[in-house]
Amino acid sequence: MVLYPYPQPVDTTPFRADHPERALYGLPLEVKFCRSCVISNQRPSSTAEFKNDGKAPKQAIHFDAQGVCDACRVKEQKAAIDWQAREQELRELCDRYRRSDGRYDCLVPGSGGKDSFMQAHLLKYKYGMHPLTCTWAPHIYTDWGWKNHQAWIHAGFDNILFTPNGRVHRLITRLAVENLFHPFQPFILGQKNLAPKIAALYDIPLIFYGENEAEYGNPKADMGSAKRSWDYFTAASEDEIYLGGASLAQLRQLRLEAVDWEPYMPINPQQIDDKQIEVHYLGYYEKWHPQSAYYYAIEHGGFQSAPERTAGTYSTYNSIDDRIDDFHYHTTWIKFGIGRATYDAAQEIRSGDLIREEGVALVRKYDGEFPERWADEIFRYLSLPADQFPEAAKAFEQPYFDRSYYERLCDRFRSPHLWRFSDAEGWQLRHRVFDAEQQHQETLAAGWQGNRAA
């Protein structure tokens, strides 16, 4: 039985309207851009991915009455924090949990990228902890991502690299693209759910993540606690769990078994409670600055940036481990009108590494760029040939994936309030930060006394 028909052309009527009345994903119908950075109010907050069935509305980033996003307000809050006092809190926390009996006393999940490298290195060499590191493998490693992972280990760290069943991972990734247009979701599931299970297995009492999601757009009130919410990685009932946007019952239809999806599953909260595991953000105690983490990782571990600019943006050192990452950010541009350059520029404006005008120019130049460099490899990865997937392939009218398939899915996941279609220009975003900035500058110029007619 075909569960996933080949995507048909969309009706472009709603996209031709001057004033669309429909916004997908529960996003705000009126599009606004932060007056401090370049993010729009369409940015969804991070959620528990294992609850994502593609139907629940997204919680978008909050803008205050002055038109400033929560992430920029968090930046202001950080400027007022007594970081010496926070560091003392961290030292006291480490003193309570530090072990000298040959066992690990903390766990650092990560890839060996700049942030996880700095976390583990600080905890071991500055605070005297004995961290175990763990890694959920990328879909397809980049050459430099693998080298950085090895450099992390050889900087003095034990590491558990968990690589999920390749065929199961490909199938769940294809489901995530079909159901959610979210090719990175299986990686996020593993990244968030692996660490608590490793900690429980090894009786490790502390898990350290990097910066709080509020630094990027989750509610600013989340910055009030050092601890990460259990909502991200625990669930007591299998009824609320979706992987790739599919329920466990649907996965059974595709001939998967419990052992196949177990690695993606969140931990039962009772296990966390019984083991008394605490999950903290190191960024609560240390003033987090991503570019500083980059230089720290170079100095202490020989971290390598990519030898080429990342597709869709200007940077070479952020999230460079996985070849599918380029498509992750291209799909966010399609769904939310926010590409990778917007994410990177917004963060670097808040960090003081760019001014807003530079960020606007970079977004204009790079946002939405098609990820050409590994496209053919990714399309092969998303294909489900019958000799490798004898049952699952039957559920897809077209088990093979190509650029035409991808472009049809793009159109299916566009929201009319973000996208305009015309026969002359094709698909165009209705609202772009550089258009809004130009209009703002023209308004200011028109109001300047020297430009008024005598």
XYZ file of C-alpha atoms in Angstrom:
454
model
C 0.000 0.000 0.000
C 1.398 3.409 -0.988
C 1.560 5.703 2.025
C 3.604 8.431 0.374
C 2.429 9.408 -3.118
C 4.661 11.376 -5.432
C 4.172 15.087 -4.595
C 1.895 16.815 -7.065
C 2.151 20.467 -8.205
C 0.626 22.875 -5.700
C -2.249 25.221 -6.389
C -0.535 28.584 -6.717
C -3.734 30.633 -6.276
C -3.113 31.520 -2.593
C 0.436 32.526 -3.482
C -0.704 34.982 -6.140
C -2.886 36.956 -3.735
C -1.647 40.399 -2.657
C -2.871 39.887 0.898
C -2.701 36.192 1.832
C -4.845 35.077 4.725
C -3.132 31.775 5.505
C -0.001 31.069 7.528
C 1.234 27.507 7.951
C 2.748 26.014 11.115
C 0.866 28.431 13.387
C 3.275 31.232 12.509
C 2.328 34.920 12.894
C 0.559 36.180 9.771
C 2.319 39.561 10.006
C 6.047 39.239 9.301
C 8.392 41.439 11.339
C 12.163 41.723 11.623
C 14.015 42.391 14.857
C 15.222 45.975 15.082
C 18.431 44.838 16.760
C 19.487 41.756 14.752
C 18.141 40.292 11.484
C 15.909 37.469 12.726
C 12.223 37.509 11.870
C 9.267 36.671 14.080
C 8.833 33.493 12.024
C 11.701 31.722 13.810
C 10.325 28.660 15.645
C 11.510 27.891 19.153
C 13.285 24.621 19.896
C 10.922 21.877 21.032
C 10.919 18.195 21.912
C 11.455 16.781 18.429
C 10.063 13.373 19.348
C 6.634 15.020 19.758
C 6.722 16.587 16.297
C 3.914 15.093 14.232
C 3.867 17.983 11.774
C 0.451 19.129 12.967
C 1.010 21.006 16.224
C 1.549 24.775 15.804
C 5.026 26.167 16.314
C 5.889 28.550 19.105
C 7.665 31.425 17.390
C 10.271 33.771 18.849
C 8.795 36.627 20.882
C 9.177 40.287 19.916
C 8.553 42.959 22.539
C 6.763 46.279 22.092
C 10.004 47.895 20.891
C 10.330 45.337 18.078
C 13.299 43.525 19.663
C 13.470 39.723 19.823
C 13.940 37.716 22.995
C 17.388 36.549 21.876
C 18.617 40.143 21.726
C 17.114 40.837 25.130
C 19.000 37.808 26.446
C 22.193 39.427 25.142
C 21.371 42.479 27.285
C 20.678 40.282 30.311
C 24.076 38.606 29.891
C 25.801 41.982 30.053
C 24.378 42.501 33.551
C 25.356 39.091 34.956
C 28.099 38.817 37.574
C 30.171 36.185 35.743
C 32.669 35.830 38.577
C 29.809 34.802 40.854
C 28.526 32.389 38.200
C 31.987 30.835 37.901
C 32.042 30.323 41.654
C 28.688 28.519 41.355
C 30.248 26.229 38.757
C 33.258 25.523 40.960
C 30.953 24.600 43.834
C 28.901 22.346 41.546
C 32.041 20.610 40.317
C 33.352 20.232 43.865
C 30.141 18.412 44.828
C 30.336 15.921 41.982
C 34.064 15.516 41.250
C 35.181 11.920 41.572
C 38.598 10.429 42.374
C 37.694 6.737 42.161
C 38.375 6.200 38.455
C 34.798 6.894 37.319
C 33.551 9.645 35.052
C 31.862 12.497 36.898
C 30.343 14.411 33.980
C 29.263 13.822 30.395
C 29.697 16.206 27.465
C 27.676 15.371 24.349
C 28.926 16.861 21.106
C 30.656 16.382 17.794
C 34.076 17.778 18.604
C 33.082 21.067 17.036
C 34.207 24.322 18.579
C 31.552 24.419 21.313
C 31.710 20.843 22.588
C 35.506 20.945 22.409
C 35.645 24.005 24.640
C 33.085 22.562 27.070
C 34.999 19.354 27.620
C 38.394 21.066 27.712
C 37.328 23.644 30.304
C 35.712 21.038 32.525
C 38.792 18.808 32.477
C 41.692 21.212 32.430
C 40.283 24.223 34.269
C 37.844 22.667 36.726
C 39.503 19.306 37.296
C 36.559 17.168 36.222
C 36.752 13.757 34.539
C 34.417 14.020 31.540
C 33.276 11.309 29.204
C 32.287 12.670 25.797
C 29.672 11.124 23.533
C 28.766 11.701 19.924
C 25.758 10.825 17.788
C 27.268 10.334 14.347
C 26.303 12.688 11.511
C 24.314 11.354 8.569
C 27.359 11.740 6.313
C 30.577 13.068 7.841
C 32.428 15.889 6.142
C 36.173 15.283 5.899
C 36.898 18.168 8.248
C 34.146 17.123 10.668
C 35.767 13.717 11.091
C 39.218 15.272 11.566
C 37.847 17.605 14.249
C 36.204 14.681 16.012
C 39.539 12.869 16.080
C 41.351 16.002 17.250
C 38.883 16.259 20.144
C 39.679 12.736 21.291
C 43.424 13.268 20.942
C 43.208 16.430 23.025
C 42.679 14.083 25.971
C 39.117 12.719 26.007
C 37.389 9.366 26.055
C 34.524 9.290 23.580
C 31.599 7.050 22.757
C 30.671 7.438 19.095
C 27.206 6.030 18.479
C 26.403 5.334 14.838
C 22.805 4.236 14.255
C 21.770 1.483 11.853
C 22.421 3.054 8.447
C 19.278 1.762 6.754
C 17.014 2.698 9.638
C 18.582 6.142 9.753
C 18.071 6.663 6.015
C 14.429 5.608 6.262
C 13.652 7.859 9.216
C 15.428 10.723 7.463
C 13.315 10.181 4.340
C 10.197 10.175 6.541
C 11.332 13.399 8.196
C 11.687 15.004 4.758
C 8.314 13.718 3.525
C 6.354 14.507 6.683
C 8.144 17.516 8.148
C 10.581 18.753 5.487
C 13.187 18.457 8.211
C 16.157 16.334 7.039
C 18.164 17.052 10.178
C 15.536 15.781 12.615
C 16.941 12.244 13.080
C 20.288 13.754 14.047
C 18.621 16.123 16.526
C 16.704 13.209 18.046
C 19.920 11.313 18.601
C 21.885 14.328 19.750
C 19.346 15.187 22.464
C 18.316 11.689 23.545
C 21.637 9.816 23.546
C 23.401 11.648 26.384
C 20.889 10.966 29.192
C 20.914 7.252 28.315
C 24.725 7.139 28.336
C 24.764 8.956 31.674
C 22.303 6.461 33.153
C 24.313 3.527 31.774
C 27.599 4.761 33.265
C 26.132 6.273 36.468
C 27.338 9.738 35.524
C 25.578 12.348 37.677
C 26.122 15.473 35.536
C 25.523 16.277 31.878
C 26.774 19.564 30.424
C 25.406 21.124 27.268
C 26.686 24.436 25.920
C 24.547 27.533 25.621
C 20.863 27.762 26.492
C 18.472 27.727 23.512
C 17.161 31.071 24.784
C 20.337 32.654 23.395
C 18.935 31.925 19.934
C 15.233 32.545 20.345
C 13.561 30.363 22.933
C 11.707 32.301 25.675
C 14.138 34.527 27.567
C 12.702 33.329 30.888
C 14.534 30.031 30.269
C 17.810 31.825 31.057
C 16.832 31.941 34.707
C 17.908 28.360 35.344
C 21.180 26.500 34.871
C 19.298 23.257 34.269
C 17.947 22.021 30.970
C 14.265 21.145 30.877
C 13.532 17.428 30.949
C 10.939 18.038 28.227
C 13.719 17.869 25.639
C 14.829 14.311 26.409
C 12.271 12.409 28.534
C 8.898 10.818 27.828
C 6.900 8.346 29.885
C 4.458 7.248 27.184
C 5.189 5.876 23.723
C 1.840 7.221 22.513
C 3.278 10.748 22.288
C 6.387 9.791 20.336
C 6.875 10.470 16.619
C 10.077 9.808 14.684
C 10.405 11.495 11.329
C 6.848 12.702 11.862
C 5.587 9.102 11.964
C 4.052 7.343 14.961
C 5.532 4.091 16.194
C 2.485 2.311 14.776
C 3.301 3.752 11.353
C 6.914 2.645 11.703
C 5.668 -0.875 12.346
C 3.778 -0.681 9.040
C 7.137 -0.043 7.410
C 8.448 -3.224 9.071
C 10.572 -1.530 11.715
C 10.772 -3.065 15.183
C 11.309 -1.594 18.624
C 15.015 -2.411 18.477
C 15.277 -0.282 15.315
C 13.893 2.887 16.845
C 15.211 2.446 20.397
C 18.306 4.661 19.824
C 16.067 7.599 18.883
C 13.787 7.260 21.886
C 13.821 9.655 24.852
C 14.656 8.234 28.234
C 11.955 7.475 30.782
C 11.986 10.314 33.351
C 11.913 7.780 36.173
C 15.430 6.666 35.174
C 16.719 10.234 35.413
C 15.037 10.607 38.778
C 16.293 7.281 40.121
C 19.865 8.000 39.021
C 19.624 11.628 40.228
C 21.138 12.921 36.998
C 21.339 16.685 36.557
C 21.510 18.319 33.126
C 23.137 21.764 33.082
C 24.053 24.439 30.569
C 27.715 25.387 30.847
C 26.671 28.669 29.229
C 24.834 29.542 32.435
C 28.175 29.708 34.232
C 30.524 30.784 31.427
C 29.774 33.782 29.213
C 29.185 32.070 25.890
C 30.666 33.615 22.750
C 30.700 31.234 19.741
C 33.579 32.951 17.962
C 35.683 32.766 21.128
C 34.905 29.036 21.311
C 36.254 28.760 17.763
C 39.568 30.393 18.695
C 39.766 28.374 21.908
C 39.329 25.110 19.978
C 42.047 26.143 17.508
C 44.487 27.009 20.273
C 43.933 23.963 22.460
C 42.995 21.254 19.980
C 43.919 22.204 16.442
C 40.297 22.654 15.363
C 39.954 23.140 11.602
C 37.356 25.302 9.951
C 36.015 24.105 6.621
C 38.219 24.925 3.624
C 35.196 26.409 1.869
C 32.270 28.640 2.695
C 29.200 26.773 3.928
C 26.338 26.781 1.408
C 23.727 29.415 2.180
C 25.952 31.517 4.405
C 29.333 33.211 4.773
C 30.809 31.217 7.672
C 33.252 28.312 7.673
C 33.232 27.073 11.278
C 29.628 26.691 12.491
C 28.005 23.245 12.359
C 30.292 21.807 9.682
C 30.242 18.076 10.531
C 27.345 16.765 8.435
C 26.851 17.000 4.679
C 23.075 17.017 5.078
C 23.297 20.203 7.155
C 23.186 22.371 4.011
C 19.732 21.005 3.204
C 18.546 21.476 6.772
C 19.002 25.234 6.481
C 17.622 25.360 2.953
C 14.414 23.763 4.248
C 14.167 26.348 7.058
C 14.371 29.032 4.375
C 11.498 27.389 2.523
C 9.313 26.849 5.607
C 10.070 29.976 7.627
C 11.756 32.399 5.226
C 14.917 32.104 7.346
C 18.089 30.741 5.772
C 21.446 29.928 7.256
C 22.944 33.366 6.687
C 20.098 34.842 8.743
C 20.773 32.454 11.616
C 24.531 33.092 11.515
C 24.304 36.858 11.116
C 21.706 37.235 13.868
C 23.945 35.334 16.283
C 27.073 37.291 15.346
C 25.284 40.641 15.636
C 24.217 39.712 19.159
C 27.757 38.562 19.946
C 29.188 41.895 18.747
C 31.084 40.391 15.806
C 28.953 42.122 13.146
C 26.957 45.312 12.986
C 23.387 45.010 11.769
C 24.117 46.623 8.393
C 26.768 43.979 7.712
C 24.331 41.260 8.691
C 21.654 42.604 6.364
C 24.138 42.654 3.471
C 25.246 39.072 4.157
C 21.651 37.872 4.283
C 20.973 39.577 0.959
C 23.987 37.860 -0.609
C 23.721 34.306 0.724
C 20.334 33.420 2.228
C 18.443 30.755 0.316
C 21.374 29.636 -1.824
C 20.678 26.131 -3.149
C 23.025 23.560 -1.517
C 24.573 22.291 -4.704
C 27.880 20.863 -3.472
C 26.597 17.538 -2.106
C 23.097 17.513 -3.584
C 23.469 14.335 -5.646
C 24.930 12.454 -2.679
C 22.108 13.586 -0.404
C 19.455 12.631 -2.956
C 20.993 9.140 -3.190
C 20.980 8.950 0.600
C 17.258 9.786 0.658
C 16.436 7.165 -1.971
C 15.085 3.786 -0.838
C 15.976 1.131 -3.433
C 13.910 -2.043 -3.131
C 16.938 -4.320 -2.796
C 17.929 -2.517 0.417
C 14.449 -1.561 1.653
C 12.197 -4.373 0.356
C 9.178 -3.445 2.488
C 9.593 0.283 3.093
C 10.119 1.010 -0.619
C 6.577 -0.228 -1.305
C 5.177 2.592 0.842
C 6.562 5.233 -1.522
C 5.121 5.765 -4.970
C 8.569 6.998 -5.955
C 11.201 5.531 -3.603
C 13.985 7.254 -5.538
C 14.683 10.858 -4.645
C 16.017 13.523 -7.006
C 16.044 17.276 -7.419
C 12.616 17.357 -9.058
C 11.174 15.465 -6.073
C 12.874 17.880 -3.688
C 11.587 20.963 -5.498
C 8.031 19.636 -5.429
C 8.336 19.112 -1.685
C 9.666 22.672 -1.370
C 6.477 23.976 -2.942
C 4.305 21.791 -0.717
C 5.885 23.210 2.435
C 5.811 26.904 1.455
C 3.416 29.125 3.373
C 1.335 31.647 1.381
C 2.016 34.414 3.902
C 5.769 34.097 3.205
C 5.902 33.250 -0.480
C 4.588 34.920 -3.610
C 4.336 33.222 -6.995
C 4.088 34.856 -10.385
C 4.528 33.494 -13.890
C 7.170 36.120 -14.599
C 9.379 35.706 -11.496
C 8.423 32.321 -10.073
C 8.788 31.980 -6.298
C 9.804 35.071 -4.308
C 9.792 35.799 -0.596
C 7.223 38.458 0.239
C 9.255 39.848 3.131
C 13.042 40.192 3.268
C 15.087 41.956 5.893
C 17.061 43.921 3.299
C 13.838 45.217 1.723
C 12.566 46.257 5.132
C 15.889 47.964 5.903
C 15.871 49.854 2.618
C 12.328 51.042 3.248
C 13.315 52.140 6.747
C 16.307 54.109 5.426
C 14.179 55.758 2.748
C 11.638 56.784 5.381
C 14.373 58.287 7.555
C 15.851 60.125 4.587
C 12.469 61.502 3.586
C 11.957 62.821 7.107
C 15.338 64.546 7.315
C 14.955 68.282 7.157
C 17.730 68.696 4.604
C 15.839 66.497 2.136
C 12.587 68.408 2.365
C 11.568 70.747 -0.407
C 12.022 74.425 0.487
